[in-house]
mmCIF file with all atom_site columns, C-alpha atoms in Angstrom:
data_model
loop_
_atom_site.group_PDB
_atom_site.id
_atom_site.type_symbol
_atom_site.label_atom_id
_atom_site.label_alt_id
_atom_site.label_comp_id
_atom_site.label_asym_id
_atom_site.label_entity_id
_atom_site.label_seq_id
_atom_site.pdbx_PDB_ins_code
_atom_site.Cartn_x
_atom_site.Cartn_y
_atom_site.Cartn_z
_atom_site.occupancy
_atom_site.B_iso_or_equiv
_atom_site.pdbx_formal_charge
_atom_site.auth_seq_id
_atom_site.auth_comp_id
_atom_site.auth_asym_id
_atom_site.auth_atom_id
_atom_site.pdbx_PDB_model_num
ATOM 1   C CA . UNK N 1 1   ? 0.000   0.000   0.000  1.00 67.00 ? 1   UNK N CA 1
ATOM 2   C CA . UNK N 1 2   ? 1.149   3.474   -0.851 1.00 79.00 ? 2   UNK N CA 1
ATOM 3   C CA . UNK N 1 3   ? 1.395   5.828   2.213  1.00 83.00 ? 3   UNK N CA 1
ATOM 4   C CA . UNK N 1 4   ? -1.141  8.439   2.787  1.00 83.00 ? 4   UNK N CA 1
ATOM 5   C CA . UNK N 1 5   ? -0.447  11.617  0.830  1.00 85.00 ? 5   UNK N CA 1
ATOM 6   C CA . UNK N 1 6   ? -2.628  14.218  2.818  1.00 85.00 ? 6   UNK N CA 1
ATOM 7   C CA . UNK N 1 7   ? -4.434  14.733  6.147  1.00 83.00 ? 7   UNK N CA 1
ATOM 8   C CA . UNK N 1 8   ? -7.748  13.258  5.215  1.00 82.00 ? 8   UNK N CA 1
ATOM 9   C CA . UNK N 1 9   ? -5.175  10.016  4.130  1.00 86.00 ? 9   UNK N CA 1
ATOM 10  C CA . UNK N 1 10  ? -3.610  9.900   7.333  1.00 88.00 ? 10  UNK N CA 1
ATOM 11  C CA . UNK N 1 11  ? -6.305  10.495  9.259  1.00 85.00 ? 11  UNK N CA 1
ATOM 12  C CA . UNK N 1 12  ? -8.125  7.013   7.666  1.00 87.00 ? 12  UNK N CA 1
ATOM 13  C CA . UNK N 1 13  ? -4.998  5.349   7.669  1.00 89.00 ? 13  UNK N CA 1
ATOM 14  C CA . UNK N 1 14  ? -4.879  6.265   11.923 1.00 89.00 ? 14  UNK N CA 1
ATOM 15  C CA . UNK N 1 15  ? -8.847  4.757   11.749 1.00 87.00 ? 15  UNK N CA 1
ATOM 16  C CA . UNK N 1 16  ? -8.158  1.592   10.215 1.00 89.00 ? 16  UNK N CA 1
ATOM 17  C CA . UNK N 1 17  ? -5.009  1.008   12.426 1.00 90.00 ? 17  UNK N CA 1
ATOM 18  C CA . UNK N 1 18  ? -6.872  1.680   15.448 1.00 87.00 ? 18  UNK N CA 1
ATOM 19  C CA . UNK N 1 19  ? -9.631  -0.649  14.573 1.00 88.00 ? 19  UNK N CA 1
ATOM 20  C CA . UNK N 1 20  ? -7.019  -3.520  13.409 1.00 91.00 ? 20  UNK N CA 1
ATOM 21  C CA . UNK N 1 21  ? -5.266  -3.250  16.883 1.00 89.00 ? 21  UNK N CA 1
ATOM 22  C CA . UNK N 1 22  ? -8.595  -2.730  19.013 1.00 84.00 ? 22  UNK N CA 1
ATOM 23  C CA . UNK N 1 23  ? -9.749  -5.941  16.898 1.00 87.00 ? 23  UNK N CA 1
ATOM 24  C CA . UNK N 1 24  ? -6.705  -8.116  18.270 1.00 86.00 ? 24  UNK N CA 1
ATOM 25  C CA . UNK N 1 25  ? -6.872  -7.136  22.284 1.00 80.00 ? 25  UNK N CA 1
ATOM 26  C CA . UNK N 1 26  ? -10.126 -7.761  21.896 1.00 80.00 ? 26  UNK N CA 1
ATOM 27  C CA . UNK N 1 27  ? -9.829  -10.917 20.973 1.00 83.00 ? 27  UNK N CA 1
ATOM 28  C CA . UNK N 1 28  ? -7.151  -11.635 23.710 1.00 79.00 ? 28  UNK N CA 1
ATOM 29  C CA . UNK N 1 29  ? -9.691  -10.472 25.940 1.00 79.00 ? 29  UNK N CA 1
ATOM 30  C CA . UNK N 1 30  ? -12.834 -12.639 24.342 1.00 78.00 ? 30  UNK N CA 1
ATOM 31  C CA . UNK N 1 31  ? -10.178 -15.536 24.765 1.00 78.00 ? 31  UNK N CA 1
ATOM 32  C CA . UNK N 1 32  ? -10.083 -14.659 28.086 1.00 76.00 ? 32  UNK N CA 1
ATOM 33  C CA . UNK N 1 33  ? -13.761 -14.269 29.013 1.00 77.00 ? 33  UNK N CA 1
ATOM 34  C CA . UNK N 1 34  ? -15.113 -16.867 27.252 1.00 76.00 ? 34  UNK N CA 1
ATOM 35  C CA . UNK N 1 35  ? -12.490 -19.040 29.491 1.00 74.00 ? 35  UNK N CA 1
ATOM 36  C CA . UNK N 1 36  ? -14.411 -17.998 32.566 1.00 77.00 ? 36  UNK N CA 1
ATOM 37  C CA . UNK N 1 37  ? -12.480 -15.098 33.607 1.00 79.00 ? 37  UNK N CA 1
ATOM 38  C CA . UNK N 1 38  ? -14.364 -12.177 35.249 1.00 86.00 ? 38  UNK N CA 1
ATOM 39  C CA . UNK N 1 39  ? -13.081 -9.171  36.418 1.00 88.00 ? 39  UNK N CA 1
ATOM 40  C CA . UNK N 1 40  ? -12.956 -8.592  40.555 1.00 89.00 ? 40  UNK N CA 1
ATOM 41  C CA . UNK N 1 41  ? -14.459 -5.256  41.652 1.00 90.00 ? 41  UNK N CA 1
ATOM 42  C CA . UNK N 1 42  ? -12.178 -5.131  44.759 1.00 90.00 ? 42  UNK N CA 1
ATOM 43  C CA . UNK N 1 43  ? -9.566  -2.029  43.620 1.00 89.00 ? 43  UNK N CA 1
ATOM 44  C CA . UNK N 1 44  ? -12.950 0.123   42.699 1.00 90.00 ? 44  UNK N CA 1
ATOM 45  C CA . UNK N 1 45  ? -14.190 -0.193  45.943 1.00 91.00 ? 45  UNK N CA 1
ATOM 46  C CA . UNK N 1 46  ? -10.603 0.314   47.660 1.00 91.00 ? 46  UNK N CA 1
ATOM 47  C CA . UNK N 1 47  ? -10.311 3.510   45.439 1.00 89.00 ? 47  UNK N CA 1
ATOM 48  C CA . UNK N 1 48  ? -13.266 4.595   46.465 1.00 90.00 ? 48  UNK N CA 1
ATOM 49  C CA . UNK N 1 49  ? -13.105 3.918   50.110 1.00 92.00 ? 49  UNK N CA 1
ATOM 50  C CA . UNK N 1 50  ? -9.375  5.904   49.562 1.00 90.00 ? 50  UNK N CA 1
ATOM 51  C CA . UNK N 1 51  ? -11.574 8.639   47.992 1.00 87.00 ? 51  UNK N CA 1
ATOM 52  C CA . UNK N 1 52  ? -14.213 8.437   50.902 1.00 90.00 ? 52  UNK N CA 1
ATOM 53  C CA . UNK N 1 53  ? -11.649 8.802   53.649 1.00 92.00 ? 53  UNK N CA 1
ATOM 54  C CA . UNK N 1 54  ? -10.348 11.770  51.771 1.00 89.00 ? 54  UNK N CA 1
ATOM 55  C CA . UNK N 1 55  ? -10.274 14.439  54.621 1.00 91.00 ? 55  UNK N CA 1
ATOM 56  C CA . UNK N 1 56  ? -9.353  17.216  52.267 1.00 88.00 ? 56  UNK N CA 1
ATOM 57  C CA . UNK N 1 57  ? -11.333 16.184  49.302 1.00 82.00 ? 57  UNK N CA 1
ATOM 58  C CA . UNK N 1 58  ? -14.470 15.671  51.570 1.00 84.00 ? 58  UNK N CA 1
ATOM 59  C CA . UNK N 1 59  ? -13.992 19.013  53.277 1.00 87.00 ? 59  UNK N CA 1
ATOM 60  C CA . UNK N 1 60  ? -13.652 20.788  49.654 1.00 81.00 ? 60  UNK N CA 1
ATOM 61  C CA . UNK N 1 61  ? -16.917 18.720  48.083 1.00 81.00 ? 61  UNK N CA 1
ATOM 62  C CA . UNK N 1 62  ? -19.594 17.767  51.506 1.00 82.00 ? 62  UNK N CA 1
ATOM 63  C CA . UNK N 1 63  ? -21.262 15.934  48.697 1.00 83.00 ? 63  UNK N CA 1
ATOM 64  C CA . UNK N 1 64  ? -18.478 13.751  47.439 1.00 84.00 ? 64  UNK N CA 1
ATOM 65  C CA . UNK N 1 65  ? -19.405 10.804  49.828 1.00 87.00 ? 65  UNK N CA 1
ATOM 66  C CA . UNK N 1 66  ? -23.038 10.731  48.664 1.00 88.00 ? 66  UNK N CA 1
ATOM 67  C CA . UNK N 1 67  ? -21.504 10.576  45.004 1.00 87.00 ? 67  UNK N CA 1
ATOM 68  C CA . UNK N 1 68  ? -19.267 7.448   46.068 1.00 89.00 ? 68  UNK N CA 1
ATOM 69  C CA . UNK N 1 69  ? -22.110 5.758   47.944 1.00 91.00 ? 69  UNK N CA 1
ATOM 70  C CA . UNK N 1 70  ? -23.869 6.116   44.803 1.00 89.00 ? 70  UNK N CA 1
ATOM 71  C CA . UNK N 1 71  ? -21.033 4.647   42.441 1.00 87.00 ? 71  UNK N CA 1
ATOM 72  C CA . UNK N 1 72  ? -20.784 1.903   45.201 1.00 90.00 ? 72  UNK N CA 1
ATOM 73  C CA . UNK N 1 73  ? -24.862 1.239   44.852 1.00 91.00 ? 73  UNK N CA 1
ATOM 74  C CA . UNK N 1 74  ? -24.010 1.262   41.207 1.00 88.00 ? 74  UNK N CA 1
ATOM 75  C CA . UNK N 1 75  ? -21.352 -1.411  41.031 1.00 87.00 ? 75  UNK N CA 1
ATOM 76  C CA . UNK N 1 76  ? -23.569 -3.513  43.682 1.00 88.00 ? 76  UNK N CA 1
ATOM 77  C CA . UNK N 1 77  ? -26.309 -3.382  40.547 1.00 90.00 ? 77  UNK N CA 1
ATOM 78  C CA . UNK N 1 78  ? -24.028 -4.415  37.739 1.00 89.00 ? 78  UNK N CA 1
ATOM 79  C CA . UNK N 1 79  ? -21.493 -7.344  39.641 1.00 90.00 ? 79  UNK N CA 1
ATOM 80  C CA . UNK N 1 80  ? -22.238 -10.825 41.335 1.00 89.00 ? 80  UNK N CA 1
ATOM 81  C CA . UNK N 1 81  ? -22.114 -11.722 44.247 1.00 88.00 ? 81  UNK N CA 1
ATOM 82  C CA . UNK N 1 82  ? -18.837 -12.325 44.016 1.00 88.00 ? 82  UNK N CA 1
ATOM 83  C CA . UNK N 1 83  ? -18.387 -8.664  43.078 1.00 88.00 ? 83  UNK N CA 1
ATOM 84  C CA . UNK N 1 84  ? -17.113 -9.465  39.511 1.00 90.00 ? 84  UNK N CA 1
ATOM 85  C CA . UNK N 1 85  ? -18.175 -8.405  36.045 1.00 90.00 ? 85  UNK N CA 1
ATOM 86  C CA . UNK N 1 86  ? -17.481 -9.858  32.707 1.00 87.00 ? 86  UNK N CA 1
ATOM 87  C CA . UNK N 1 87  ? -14.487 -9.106  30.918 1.00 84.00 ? 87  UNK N CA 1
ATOM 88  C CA . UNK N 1 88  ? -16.903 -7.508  27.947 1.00 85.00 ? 88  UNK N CA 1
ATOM 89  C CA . UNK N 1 89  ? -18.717 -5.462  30.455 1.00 88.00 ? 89  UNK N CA 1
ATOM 90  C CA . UNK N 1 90  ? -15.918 -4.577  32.208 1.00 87.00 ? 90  UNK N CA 1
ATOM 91  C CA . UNK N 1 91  ? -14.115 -3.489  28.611 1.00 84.00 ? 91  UNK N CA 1
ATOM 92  C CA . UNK N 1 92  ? -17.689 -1.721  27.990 1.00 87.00 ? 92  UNK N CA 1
ATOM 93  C CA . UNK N 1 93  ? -17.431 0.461   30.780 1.00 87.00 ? 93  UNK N CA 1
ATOM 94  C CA . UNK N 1 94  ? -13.931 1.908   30.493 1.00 85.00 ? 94  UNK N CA 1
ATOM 95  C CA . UNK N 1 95  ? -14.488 2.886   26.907 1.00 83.00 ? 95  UNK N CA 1
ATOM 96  C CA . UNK N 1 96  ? -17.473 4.568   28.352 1.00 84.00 ? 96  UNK N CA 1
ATOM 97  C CA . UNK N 1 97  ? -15.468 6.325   31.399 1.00 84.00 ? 97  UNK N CA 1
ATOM 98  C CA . UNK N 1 98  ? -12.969 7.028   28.238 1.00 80.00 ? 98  UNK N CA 1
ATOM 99  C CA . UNK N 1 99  ? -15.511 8.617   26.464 1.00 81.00 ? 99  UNK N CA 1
ATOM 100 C CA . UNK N 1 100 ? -16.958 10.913  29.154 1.00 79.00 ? 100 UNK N CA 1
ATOM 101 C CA . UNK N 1 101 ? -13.438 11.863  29.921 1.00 77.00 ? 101 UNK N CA 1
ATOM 102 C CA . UNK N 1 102 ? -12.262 13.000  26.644 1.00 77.00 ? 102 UNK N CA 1
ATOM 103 C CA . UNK N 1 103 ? -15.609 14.901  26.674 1.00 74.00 ? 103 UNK N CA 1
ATOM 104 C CA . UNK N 1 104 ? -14.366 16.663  30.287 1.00 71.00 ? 104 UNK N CA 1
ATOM 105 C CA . UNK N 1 105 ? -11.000 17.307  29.307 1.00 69.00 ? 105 UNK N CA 1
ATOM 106 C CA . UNK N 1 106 ? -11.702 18.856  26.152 1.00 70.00 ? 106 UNK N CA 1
ATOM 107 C CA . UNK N 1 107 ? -14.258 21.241  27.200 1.00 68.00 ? 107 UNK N CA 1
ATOM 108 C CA . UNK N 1 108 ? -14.232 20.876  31.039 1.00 60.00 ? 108 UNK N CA 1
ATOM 109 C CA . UNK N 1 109 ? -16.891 23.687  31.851 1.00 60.00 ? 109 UNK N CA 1
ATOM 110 C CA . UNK N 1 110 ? -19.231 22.021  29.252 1.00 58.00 ? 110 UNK N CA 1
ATOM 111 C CA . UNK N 1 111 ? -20.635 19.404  31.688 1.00 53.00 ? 111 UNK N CA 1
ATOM 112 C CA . UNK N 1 112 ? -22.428 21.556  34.183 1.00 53.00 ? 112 UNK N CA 1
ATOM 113 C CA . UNK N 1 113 ? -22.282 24.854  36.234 1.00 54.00 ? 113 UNK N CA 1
ATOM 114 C CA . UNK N 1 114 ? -20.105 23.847  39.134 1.00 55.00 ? 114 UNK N CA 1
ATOM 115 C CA . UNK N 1 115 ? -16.882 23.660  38.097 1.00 56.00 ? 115 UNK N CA 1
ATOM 116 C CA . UNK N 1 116 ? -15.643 21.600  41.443 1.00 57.00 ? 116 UNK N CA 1
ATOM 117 C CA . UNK N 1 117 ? -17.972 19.277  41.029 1.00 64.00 ? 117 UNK N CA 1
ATOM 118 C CA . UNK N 1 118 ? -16.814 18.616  37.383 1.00 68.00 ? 118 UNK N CA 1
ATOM 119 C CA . UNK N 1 119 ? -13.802 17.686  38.568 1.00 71.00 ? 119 UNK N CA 1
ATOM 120 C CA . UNK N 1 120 ? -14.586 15.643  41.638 1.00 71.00 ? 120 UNK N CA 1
ATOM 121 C CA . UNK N 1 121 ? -16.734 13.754  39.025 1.00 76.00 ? 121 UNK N CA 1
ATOM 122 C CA . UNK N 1 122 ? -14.069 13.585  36.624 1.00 78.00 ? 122 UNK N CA 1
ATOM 123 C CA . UNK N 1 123 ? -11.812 12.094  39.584 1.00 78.00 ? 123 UNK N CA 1
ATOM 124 C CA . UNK N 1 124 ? -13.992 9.965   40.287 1.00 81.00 ? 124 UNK N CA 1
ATOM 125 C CA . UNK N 1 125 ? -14.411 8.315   36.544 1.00 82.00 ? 125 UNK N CA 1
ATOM 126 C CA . UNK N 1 126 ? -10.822 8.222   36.679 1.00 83.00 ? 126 UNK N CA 1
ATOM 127 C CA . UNK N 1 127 ? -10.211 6.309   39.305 1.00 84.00 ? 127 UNK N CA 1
ATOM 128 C CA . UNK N 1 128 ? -13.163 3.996   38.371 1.00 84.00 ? 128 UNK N CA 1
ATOM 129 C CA . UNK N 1 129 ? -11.355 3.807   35.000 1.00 86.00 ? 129 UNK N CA 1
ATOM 130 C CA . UNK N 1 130 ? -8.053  2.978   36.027 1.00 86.00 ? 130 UNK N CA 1
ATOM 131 C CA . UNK N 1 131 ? -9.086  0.212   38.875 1.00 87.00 ? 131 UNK N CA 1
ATOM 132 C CA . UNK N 1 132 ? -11.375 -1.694  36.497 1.00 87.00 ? 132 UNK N CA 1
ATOM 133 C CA . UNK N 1 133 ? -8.510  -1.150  33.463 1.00 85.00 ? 133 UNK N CA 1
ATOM 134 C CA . UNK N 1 134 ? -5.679  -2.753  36.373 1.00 85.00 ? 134 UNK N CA 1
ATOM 135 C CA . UNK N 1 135 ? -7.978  -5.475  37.266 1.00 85.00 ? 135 UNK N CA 1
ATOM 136 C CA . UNK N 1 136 ? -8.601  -6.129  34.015 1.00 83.00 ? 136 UNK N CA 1
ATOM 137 C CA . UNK N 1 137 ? -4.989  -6.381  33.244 1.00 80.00 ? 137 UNK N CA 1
ATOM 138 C CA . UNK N 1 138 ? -4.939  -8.545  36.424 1.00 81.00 ? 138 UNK N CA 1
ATOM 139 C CA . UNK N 1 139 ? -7.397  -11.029 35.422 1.00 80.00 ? 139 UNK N CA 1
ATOM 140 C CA . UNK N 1 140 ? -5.550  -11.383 32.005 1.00 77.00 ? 140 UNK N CA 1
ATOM 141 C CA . UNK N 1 141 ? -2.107  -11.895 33.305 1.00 73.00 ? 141 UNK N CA 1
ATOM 142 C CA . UNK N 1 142 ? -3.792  -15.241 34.810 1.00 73.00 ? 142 UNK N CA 1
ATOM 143 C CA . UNK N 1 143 ? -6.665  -16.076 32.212 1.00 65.00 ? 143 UNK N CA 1
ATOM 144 C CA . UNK N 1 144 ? -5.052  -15.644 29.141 1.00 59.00 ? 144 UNK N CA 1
ATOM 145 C CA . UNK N 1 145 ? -2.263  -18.797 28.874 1.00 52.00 ? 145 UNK N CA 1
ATOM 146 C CA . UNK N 1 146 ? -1.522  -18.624 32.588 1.00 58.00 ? 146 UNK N CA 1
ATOM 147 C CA . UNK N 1 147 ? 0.107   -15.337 32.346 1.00 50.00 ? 147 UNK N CA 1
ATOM 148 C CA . UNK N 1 148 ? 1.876   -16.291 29.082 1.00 51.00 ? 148 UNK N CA 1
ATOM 149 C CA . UNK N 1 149 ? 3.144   -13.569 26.815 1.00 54.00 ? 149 UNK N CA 1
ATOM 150 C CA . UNK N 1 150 ? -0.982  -13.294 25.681 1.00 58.00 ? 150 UNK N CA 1
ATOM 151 C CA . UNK N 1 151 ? -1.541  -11.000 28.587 1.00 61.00 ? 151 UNK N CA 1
ATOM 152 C CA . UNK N 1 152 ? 2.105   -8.800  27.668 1.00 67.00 ? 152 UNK N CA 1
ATOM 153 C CA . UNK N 1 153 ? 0.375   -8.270  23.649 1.00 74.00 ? 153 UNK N CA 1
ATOM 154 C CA . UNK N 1 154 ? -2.903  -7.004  25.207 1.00 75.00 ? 154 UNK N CA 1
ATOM 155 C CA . UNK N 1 155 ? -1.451  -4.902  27.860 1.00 75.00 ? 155 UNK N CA 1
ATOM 156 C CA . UNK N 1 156 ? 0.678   -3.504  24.560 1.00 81.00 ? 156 UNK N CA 1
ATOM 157 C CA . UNK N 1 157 ? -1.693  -3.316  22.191 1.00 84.00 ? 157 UNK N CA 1
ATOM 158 C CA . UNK N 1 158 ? -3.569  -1.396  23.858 1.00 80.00 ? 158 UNK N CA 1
ATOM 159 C CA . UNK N 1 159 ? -0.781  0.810   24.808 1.00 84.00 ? 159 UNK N CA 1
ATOM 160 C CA . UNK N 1 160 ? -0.273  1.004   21.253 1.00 88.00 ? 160 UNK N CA 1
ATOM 161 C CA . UNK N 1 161 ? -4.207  1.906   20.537 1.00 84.00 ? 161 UNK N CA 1
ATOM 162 C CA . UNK N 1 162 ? -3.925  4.610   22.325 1.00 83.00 ? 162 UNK N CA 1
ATOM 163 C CA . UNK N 1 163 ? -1.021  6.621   21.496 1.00 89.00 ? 163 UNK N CA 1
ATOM 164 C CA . UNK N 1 164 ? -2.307  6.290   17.942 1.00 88.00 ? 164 UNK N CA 1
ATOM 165 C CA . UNK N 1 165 ? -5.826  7.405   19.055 1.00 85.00 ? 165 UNK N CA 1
ATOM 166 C CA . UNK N 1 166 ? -3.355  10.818  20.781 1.00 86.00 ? 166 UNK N CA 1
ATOM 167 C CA . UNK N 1 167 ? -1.941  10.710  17.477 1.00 89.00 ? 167 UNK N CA 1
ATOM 168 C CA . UNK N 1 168 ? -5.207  10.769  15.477 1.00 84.00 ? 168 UNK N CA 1
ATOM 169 C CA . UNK N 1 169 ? -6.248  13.524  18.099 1.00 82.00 ? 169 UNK N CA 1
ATOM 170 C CA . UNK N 1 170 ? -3.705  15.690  16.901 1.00 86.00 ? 170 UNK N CA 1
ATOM 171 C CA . UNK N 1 171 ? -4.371  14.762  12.882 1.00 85.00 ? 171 UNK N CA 1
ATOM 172 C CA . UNK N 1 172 ? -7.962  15.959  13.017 1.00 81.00 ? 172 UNK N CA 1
ATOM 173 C CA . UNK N 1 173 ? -6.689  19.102  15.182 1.00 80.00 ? 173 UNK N CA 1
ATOM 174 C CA . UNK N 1 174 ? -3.945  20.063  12.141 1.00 82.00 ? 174 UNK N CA 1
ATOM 175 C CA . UNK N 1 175 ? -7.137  19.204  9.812  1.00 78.00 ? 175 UNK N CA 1
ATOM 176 C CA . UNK N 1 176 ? -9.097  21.602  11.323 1.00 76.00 ? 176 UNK N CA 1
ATOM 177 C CA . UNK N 1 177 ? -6.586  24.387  10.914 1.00 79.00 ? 177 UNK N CA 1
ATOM 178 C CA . UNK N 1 178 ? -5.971  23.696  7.229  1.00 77.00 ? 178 UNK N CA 1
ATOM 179 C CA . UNK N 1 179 ? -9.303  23.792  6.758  1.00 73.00 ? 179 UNK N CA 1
ATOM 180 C CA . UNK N 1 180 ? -9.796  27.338  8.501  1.00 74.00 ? 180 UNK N CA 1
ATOM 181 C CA . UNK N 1 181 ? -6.681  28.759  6.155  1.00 78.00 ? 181 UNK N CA 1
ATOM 182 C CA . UNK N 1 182 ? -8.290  26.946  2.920  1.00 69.00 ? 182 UNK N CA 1
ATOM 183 C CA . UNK N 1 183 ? -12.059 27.959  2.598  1.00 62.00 ? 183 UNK N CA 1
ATOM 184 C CA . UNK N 1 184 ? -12.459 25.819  -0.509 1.00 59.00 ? 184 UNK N CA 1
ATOM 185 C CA . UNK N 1 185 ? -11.885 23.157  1.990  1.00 52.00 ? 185 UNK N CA 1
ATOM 186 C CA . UNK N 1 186 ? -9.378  20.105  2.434  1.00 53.00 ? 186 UNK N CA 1
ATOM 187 C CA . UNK N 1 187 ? -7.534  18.780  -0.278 1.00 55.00 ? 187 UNK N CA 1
ATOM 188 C CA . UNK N 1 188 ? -8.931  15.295  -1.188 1.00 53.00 ? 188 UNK N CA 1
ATOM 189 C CA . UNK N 1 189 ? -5.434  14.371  -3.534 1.00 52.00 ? 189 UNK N CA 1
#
């Protein structure tokens, strides 16, 4: 294949790479879940109790322990009583969390007129993010071949995913400043 010759080029190019690499730890992680593996709630809760006991970040937001109970009640919902989700679910929901924080950090007084509570919020879907995303990695460093090299490609691929999703980011951003200087629009050849 030729390499692409303009922005609108790269930018597809960037697409299809992501999907071809979001395809195969996917599939690591299908393995892995259709193998029985679920995903243990235990570091959400711990980073939420961490949150909870917060002295500083309680006395700043009075209303950040009713937002954690809620999460809590949330995650109660959505796990077994073993407190574990699915692998898909658990994939689900920190694409989600990735979604709504791309959406903060972009345009964080977008999401409502309390800035404080934009972040707490946004803190909060971080740290939800990050403990299901380790847990998941846990769960795969034992599901996937008994911690064979399976569970090293997904941790990397999606590493690689998204530094190619920063570097699409960036792409569309140069995109939209050629297209400001050219008013007939973006070259297509």
């Amino acid at each position: 294949e030729k390499l692409p010759t303009n922005l609108r080029e790269t930018s597809e190019t960037l697409g299809n790479l992501k999907k071809y690499i979001y395809d195969q730890y996917n599939d690591l992680a299908k393995k892995a879940g259709d193998a029985g593996a679920r995903v243990n709630l235990n570091k959400v809760y711990s980073k939420l109790d961490d949150l909870a006991n917060d002295t500083a970040a309680n006395l700043a937001n009075p209303w950040l322990k009713n937002a954690i109970e809620w999460y809590k009640n949330q995650l109660l919902q959505y796990s077994d009583d073993l407190g574990t989700i699915s692998i898909a679910d658990a994939q689900e929901v920190t694409q989600y969390y990735n979604k709504i924080l791309d959406a903060y950090f972009k345009n964080p007084g977008a999401m409502a007129n309390d800035t404080s509570k934009n972040i707490i919020v946004a803190n909060l879907n971080r740290s939800m993010k990050d403990a299901i995303d380790e847990s998941m990695d846990d769960v795969l460093n034992t599901a996937i071949n008994n911690g064979s090299t399976a569970s090293e490609t997904y941790k990397g691929r999606k590493q690689l995913y998204g530094k190619i999703k920063t570097i699409e980011d960036e792409v569309s951003k140069r995109a939209l400043v050629e297209a400001r200087k050219n008013t007939k629009g973006l070259s297509t050849d």
